[in-house]
Short mmCIF file of C-alpha atoms in Angstrom, two decimals:
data_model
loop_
_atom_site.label_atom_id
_atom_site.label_comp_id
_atom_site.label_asym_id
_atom_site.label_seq_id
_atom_site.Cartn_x
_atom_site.Cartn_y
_atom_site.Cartn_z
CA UNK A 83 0.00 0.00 0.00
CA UNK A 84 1.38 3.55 -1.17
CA UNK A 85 -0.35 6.39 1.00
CA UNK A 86 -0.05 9.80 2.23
CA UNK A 87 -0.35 11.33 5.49
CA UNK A 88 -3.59 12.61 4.39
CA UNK A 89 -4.79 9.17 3.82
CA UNK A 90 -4.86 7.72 7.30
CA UNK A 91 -8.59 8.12 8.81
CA UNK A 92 -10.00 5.81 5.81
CA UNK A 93 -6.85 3.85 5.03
CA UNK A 94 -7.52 2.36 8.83
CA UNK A 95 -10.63 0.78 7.13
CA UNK A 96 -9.12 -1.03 4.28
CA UNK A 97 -6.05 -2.23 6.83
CA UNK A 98 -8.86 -3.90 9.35
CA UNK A 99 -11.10 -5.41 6.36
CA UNK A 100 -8.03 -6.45 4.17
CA UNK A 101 -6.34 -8.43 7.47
CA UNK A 102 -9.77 -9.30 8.99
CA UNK A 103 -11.28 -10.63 5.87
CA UNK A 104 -8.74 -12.22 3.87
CA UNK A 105 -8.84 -15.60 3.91
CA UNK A 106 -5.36 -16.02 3.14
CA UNK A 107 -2.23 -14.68 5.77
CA UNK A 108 -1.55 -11.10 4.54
CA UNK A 109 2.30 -9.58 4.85
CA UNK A 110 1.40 -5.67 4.44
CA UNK A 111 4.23 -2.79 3.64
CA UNK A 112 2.74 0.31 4.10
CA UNK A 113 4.97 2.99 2.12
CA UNK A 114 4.00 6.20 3.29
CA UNK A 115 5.86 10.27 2.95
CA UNK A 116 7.44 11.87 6.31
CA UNK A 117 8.91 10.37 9.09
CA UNK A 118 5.30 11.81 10.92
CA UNK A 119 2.94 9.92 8.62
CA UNK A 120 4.96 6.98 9.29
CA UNK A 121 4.32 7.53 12.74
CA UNK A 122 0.72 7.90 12.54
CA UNK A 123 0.32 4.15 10.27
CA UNK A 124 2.25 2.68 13.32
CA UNK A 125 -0.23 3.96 15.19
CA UNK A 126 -3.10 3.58 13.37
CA UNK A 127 -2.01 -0.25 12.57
CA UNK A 128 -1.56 -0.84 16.45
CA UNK A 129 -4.58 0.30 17.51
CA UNK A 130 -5.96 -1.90 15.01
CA UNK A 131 -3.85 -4.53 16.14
CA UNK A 132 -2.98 -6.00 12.65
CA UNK A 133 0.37 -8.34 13.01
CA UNK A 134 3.33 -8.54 10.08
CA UNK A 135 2.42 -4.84 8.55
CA UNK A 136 5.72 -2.59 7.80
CA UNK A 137 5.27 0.80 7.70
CA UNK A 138 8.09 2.64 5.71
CA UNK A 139 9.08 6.56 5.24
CA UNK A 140 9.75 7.94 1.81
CA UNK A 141 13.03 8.16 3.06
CA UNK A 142 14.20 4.83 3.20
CA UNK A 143 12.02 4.30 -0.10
CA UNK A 144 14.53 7.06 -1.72
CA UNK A 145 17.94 5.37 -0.20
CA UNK A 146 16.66 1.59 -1.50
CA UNK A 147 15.55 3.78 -5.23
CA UNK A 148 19.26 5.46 -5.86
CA UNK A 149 20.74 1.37 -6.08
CA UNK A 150 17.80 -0.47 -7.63
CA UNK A 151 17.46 1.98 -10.39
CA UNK A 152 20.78 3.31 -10.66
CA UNK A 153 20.75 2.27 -14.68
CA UNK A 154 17.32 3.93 -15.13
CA UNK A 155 17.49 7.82 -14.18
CA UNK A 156 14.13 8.46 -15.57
CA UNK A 157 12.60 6.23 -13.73
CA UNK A 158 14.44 8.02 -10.40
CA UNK A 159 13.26 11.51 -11.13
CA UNK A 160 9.61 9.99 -11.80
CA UNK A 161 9.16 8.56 -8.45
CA UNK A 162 9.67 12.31 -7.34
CA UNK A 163 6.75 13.82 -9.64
CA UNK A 164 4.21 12.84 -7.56
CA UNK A 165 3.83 10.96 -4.43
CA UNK A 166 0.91 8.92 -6.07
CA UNK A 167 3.83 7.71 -9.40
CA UNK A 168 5.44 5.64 -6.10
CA UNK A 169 3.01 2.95 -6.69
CA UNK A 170 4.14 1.96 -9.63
CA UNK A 171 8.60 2.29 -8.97
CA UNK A 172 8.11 1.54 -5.03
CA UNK A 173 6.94 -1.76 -4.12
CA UNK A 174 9.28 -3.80 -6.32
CA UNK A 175 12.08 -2.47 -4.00
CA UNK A 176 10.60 -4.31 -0.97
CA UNK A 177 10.69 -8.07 -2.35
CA UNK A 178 12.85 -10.12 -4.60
CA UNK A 179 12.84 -10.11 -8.42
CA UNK A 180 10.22 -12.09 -9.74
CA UNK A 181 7.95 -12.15 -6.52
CA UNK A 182 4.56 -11.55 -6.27
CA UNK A 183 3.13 -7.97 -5.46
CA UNK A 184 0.21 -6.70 -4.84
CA UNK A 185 -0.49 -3.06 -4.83
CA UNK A 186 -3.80 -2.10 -3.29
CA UNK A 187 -4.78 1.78 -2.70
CA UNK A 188 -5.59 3.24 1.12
CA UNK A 189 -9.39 3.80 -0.11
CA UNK A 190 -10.18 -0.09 -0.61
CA UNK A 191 -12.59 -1.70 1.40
CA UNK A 192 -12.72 -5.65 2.02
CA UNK A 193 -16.43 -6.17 3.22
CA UNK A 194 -16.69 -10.79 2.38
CA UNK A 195 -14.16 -13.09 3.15
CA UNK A 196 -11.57 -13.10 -0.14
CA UNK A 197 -8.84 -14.45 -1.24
CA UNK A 198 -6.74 -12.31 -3.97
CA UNK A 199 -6.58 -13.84 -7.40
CA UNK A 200 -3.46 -15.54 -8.57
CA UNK A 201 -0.68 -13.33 -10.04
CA UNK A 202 0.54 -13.93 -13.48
CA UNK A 203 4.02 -14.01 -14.05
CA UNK A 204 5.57 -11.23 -15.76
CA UNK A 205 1.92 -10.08 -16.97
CA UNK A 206 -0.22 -7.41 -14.84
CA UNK A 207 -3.01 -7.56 -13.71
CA UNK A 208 -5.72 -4.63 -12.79
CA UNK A 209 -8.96 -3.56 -11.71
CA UNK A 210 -11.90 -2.39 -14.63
CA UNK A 211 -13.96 0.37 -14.72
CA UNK A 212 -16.59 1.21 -17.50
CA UNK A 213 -14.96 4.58 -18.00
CA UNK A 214 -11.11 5.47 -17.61
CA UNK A 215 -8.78 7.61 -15.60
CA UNK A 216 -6.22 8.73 -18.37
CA UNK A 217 -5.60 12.68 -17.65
CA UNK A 218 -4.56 15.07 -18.66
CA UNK A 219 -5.80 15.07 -22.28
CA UNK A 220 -2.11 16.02 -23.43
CA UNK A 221 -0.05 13.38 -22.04
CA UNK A 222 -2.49 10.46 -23.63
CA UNK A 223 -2.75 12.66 -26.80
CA UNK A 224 1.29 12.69 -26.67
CA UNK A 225 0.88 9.10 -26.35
CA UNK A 226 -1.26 8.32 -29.36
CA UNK A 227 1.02 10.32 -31.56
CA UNK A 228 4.33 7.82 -30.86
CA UNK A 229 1.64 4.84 -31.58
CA UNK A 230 1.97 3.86 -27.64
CA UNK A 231 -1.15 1.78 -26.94
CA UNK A 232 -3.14 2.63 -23.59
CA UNK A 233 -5.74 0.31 -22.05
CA UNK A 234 -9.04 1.10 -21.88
CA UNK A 235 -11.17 1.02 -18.93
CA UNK A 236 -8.84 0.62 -16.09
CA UNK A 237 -9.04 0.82 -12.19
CA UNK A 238 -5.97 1.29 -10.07
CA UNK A 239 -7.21 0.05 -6.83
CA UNK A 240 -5.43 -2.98 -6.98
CA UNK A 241 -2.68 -4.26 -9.46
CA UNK A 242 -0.78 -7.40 -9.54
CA UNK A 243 2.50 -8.03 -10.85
CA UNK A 244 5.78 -9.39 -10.53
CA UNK A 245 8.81 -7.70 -12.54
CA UNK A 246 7.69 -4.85 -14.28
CA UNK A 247 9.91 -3.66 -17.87
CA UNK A 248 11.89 -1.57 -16.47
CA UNK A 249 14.20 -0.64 -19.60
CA UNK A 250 11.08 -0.10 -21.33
CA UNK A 251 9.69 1.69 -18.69
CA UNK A 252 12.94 4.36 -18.77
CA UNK A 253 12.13 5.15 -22.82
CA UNK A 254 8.28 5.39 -22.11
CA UNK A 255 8.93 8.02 -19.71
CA UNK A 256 11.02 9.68 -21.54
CA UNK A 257 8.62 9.87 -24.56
CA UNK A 258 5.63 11.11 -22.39
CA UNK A 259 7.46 14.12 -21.19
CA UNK A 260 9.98 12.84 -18.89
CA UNK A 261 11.02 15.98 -16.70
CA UNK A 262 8.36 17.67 -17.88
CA UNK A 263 5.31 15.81 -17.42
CA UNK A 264 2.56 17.27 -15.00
CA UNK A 265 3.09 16.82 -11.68
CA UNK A 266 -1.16 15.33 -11.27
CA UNK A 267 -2.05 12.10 -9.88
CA UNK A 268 -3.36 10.52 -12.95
CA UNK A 269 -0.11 10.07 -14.57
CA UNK A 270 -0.04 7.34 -12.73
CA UNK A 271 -3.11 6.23 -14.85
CA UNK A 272 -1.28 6.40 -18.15
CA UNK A 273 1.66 4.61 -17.34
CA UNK A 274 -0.36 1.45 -16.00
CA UNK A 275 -2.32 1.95 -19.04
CA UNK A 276 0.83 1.46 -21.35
CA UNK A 277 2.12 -1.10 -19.13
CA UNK A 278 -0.94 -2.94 -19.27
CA UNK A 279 -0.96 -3.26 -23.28
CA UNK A 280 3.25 -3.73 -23.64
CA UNK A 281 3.49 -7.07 -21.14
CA UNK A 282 -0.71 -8.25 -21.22
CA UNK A 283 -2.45 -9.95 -18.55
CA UNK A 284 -5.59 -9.04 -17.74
CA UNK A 285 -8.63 -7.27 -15.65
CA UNK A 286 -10.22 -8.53 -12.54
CA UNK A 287 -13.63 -9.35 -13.27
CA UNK A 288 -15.48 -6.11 -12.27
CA UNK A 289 -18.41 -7.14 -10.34
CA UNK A 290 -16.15 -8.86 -8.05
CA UNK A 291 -13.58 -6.30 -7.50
CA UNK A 292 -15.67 -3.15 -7.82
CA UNK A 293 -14.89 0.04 -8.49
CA UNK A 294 -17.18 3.03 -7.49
CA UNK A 295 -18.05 5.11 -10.77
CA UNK A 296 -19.24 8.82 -10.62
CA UNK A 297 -22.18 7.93 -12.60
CA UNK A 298 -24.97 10.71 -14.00
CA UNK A 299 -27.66 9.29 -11.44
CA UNK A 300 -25.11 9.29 -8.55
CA UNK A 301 -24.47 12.97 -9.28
CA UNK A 302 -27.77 13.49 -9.56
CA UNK A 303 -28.42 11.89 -6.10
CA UNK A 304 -25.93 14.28 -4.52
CA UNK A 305 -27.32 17.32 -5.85
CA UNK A 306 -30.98 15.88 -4.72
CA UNK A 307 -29.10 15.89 -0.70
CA UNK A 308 -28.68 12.53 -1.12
CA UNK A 309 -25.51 12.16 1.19
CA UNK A 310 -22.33 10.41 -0.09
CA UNK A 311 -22.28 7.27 2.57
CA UNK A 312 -25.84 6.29 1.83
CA UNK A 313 -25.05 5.93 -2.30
CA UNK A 314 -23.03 3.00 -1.37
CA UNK A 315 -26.12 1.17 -0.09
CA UNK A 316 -26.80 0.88 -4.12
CA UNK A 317 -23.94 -0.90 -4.21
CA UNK A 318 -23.83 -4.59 -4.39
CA UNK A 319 -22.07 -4.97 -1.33
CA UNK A 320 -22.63 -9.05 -0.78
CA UNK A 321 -21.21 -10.10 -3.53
CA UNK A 322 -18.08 -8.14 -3.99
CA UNK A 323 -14.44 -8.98 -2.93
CA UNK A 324 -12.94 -5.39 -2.88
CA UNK A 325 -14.90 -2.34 -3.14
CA UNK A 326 -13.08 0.73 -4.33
CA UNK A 327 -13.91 3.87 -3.43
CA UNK A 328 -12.69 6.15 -5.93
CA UNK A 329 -13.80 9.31 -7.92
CA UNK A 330 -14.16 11.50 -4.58
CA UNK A 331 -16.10 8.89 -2.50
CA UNK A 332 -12.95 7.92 -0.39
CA UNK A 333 -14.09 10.58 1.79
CA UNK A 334 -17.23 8.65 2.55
CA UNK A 335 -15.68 5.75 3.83
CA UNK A 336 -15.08 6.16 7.29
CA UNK A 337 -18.75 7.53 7.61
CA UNK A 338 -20.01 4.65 5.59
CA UNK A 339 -18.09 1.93 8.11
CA UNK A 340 -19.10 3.53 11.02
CA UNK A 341 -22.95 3.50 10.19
CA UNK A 342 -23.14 -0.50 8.97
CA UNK A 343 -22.85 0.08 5.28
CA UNK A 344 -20.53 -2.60 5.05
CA UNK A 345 -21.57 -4.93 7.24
CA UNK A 346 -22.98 -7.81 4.98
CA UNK A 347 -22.39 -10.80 7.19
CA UNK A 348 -19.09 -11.55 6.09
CA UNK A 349 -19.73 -13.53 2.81
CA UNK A 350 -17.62 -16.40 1.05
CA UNK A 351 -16.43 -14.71 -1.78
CA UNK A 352 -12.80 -17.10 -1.32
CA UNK A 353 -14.14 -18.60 -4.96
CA UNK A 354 -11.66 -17.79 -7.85
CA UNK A 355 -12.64 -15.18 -10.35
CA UNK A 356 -11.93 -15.18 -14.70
CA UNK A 357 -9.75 -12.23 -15.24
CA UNK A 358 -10.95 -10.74 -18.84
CA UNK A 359 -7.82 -9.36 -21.17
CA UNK A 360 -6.96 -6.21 -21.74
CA UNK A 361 -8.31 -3.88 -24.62
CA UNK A 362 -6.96 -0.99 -25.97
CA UNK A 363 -8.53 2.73 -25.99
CA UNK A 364 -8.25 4.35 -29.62
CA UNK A 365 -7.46 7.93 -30.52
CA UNK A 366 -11.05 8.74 -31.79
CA UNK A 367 -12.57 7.02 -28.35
CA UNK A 368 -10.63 9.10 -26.05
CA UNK A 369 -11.32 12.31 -28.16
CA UNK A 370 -14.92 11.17 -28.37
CA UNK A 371 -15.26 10.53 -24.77
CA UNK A 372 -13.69 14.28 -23.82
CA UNK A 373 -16.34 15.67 -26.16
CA UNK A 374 -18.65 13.95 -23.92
CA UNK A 375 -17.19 15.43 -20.97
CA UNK A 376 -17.27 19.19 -22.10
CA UNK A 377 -20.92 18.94 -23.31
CA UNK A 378 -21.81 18.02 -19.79
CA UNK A 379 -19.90 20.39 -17.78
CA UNK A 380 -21.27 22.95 -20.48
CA UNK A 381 -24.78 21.91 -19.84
CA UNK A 382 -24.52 22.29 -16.23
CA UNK A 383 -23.05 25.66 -16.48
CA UNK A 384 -25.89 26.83 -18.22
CA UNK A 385 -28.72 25.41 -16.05
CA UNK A 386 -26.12 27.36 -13.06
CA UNK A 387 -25.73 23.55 -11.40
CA UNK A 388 -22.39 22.87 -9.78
CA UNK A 389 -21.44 19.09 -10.27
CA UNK A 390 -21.08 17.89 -6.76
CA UNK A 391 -17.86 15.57 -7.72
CA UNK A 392 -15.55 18.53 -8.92
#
């Protein structure tokens, strides 16, 4: 797990539910930013009581980086765009090459009993959404014009893996903007994208490993009063392994645990799930899709509505 300092109230949630819940023994490194954030996860995974979790500062993080990618210095100054580019260039320095590893986001919740699916080796594997999270516009654009292929509809609550391309991995960067790429989140996005299409694998199948989507009826529901926690009640809570609570509604989460809204009696879910491959997004999609975008946020400003996600 990569997370900030900010992260810690509803990160405690996916800790408990990922140790109580999994069916399997779970060995968690928590990579986190300062020195203080590492002391509040040591805290926070005390007070839980959760047995064989690390919790490590950026700073070790940045001593382990300078040696494993010494040949690779793109790769180094991307780790320091944005804390969020970590999970891709930081867990592989915590286990040996060619292990399993498991990235999962702070804003995951485990509500059934689960087991993780099995990792492929040397393929990655990722969550799926119906829409995607590739921003900004320029970067994939960049990408489409040097014929790098992006996957479509992907989730980065959880992603699988063992040894990533690095040597590719060094060029790619360097061909998206290296130095110069935006320091935003979503980067992060892209580059699993790319990853996803150069070595293959696969997407979790979505209904088990769910990922919340800032749907037009959801929006709608907020700006009705409807309050965040009580839109995952639509949710099909029972039958998921891992809910993810992205687009905004990690800030629900602790709210949403602490009134029952996960509490579905603890379901087997331990059953193995198809992962579904990969599919790539298209120039004219993507274009087509931010078309989209800009016809709703201009229809809103002209009814004088504020879209309660942004």
């Amino acid at each position: 797990m990569v997370a900030g300092g900010g992260a810690v109230s509803y990160a405690a949630g996916a800790v408990r539910s990922l140790i109580s819940n999994s069916a399997d023994p779970i060995k968690l490194t928590i990579l986190t930013d300062s020195e203080a954030d590492k002391a509040a996860y040591e805290t926070m995974v005390s007070e839980i009581g959760a047995a064989d979790v690390k919790v490590v500062s950026e700073d070790r993080c940045d001593q382990l980086a300078q040696e494993f990618y010494r040949p690779f210095p793109n790769i180094r100054s991307f780790r320091k765009g944005h804390p969020c580019w970590r999970k891709i260039t930081d867990p592989s320095l915590f286990v040996e090459s060619g292990q399993e590893v498991i990235v999962v986001d702070p804003d995951l919740y485990f509500p059934n009993i689960f087991r993780f699916e099995a990792t492929l080796p040397g393929r990655l594997i990722l969550m799926r959404q119906h829409r995607h999270c590739l921003l900004p516009p320029s970067v994939v654009e960049r990408a489409f014009e040097r014929n790098i292929a992006l996957a479509h509809h992907t989730d980065i609550g959880v992603a699988h893996h063992t040894v990533l391309p690095w040597e590719w991995l060094e060029n790619l960067i360097a061909e998206l903007g290296g130095a110069d790429l935006p320091r935003v989140a979503h980067i992060e996005s892209i580059i699993w994208a790319a990853i996803a299409m150069q070595i293959g694998g696969g997407y979790l199948r979505a209904s088990d490993w769910l990922c919340w989507e800032r749907t037009v009826p959801k929006r709608a529901l907020l700006m009705l009063g409807i309050g965040g926690p009580s839109l995952f009640r639509l949710e099909p809570l029972k039958s998921v392994k891992c809910f993810h609570a992205s687009s905004g509604a990690k800030d629900w989460l602790l709210s949403a645990e602490r009134r029952g809204i996960f509490r579905t009696g603890k379901v087997d879910r331990t059953s193995p799930s198809p992962l579904s491959p990969f599919v790539s997004i298209s120039a004219e999609e993507f274009k087509r899709g931010e078309r989209m975008k800009d016809t709703y946020h201009s229809l809103l400003r002209r009814l004088g509505l504020k879209d309660p996600l942004h």
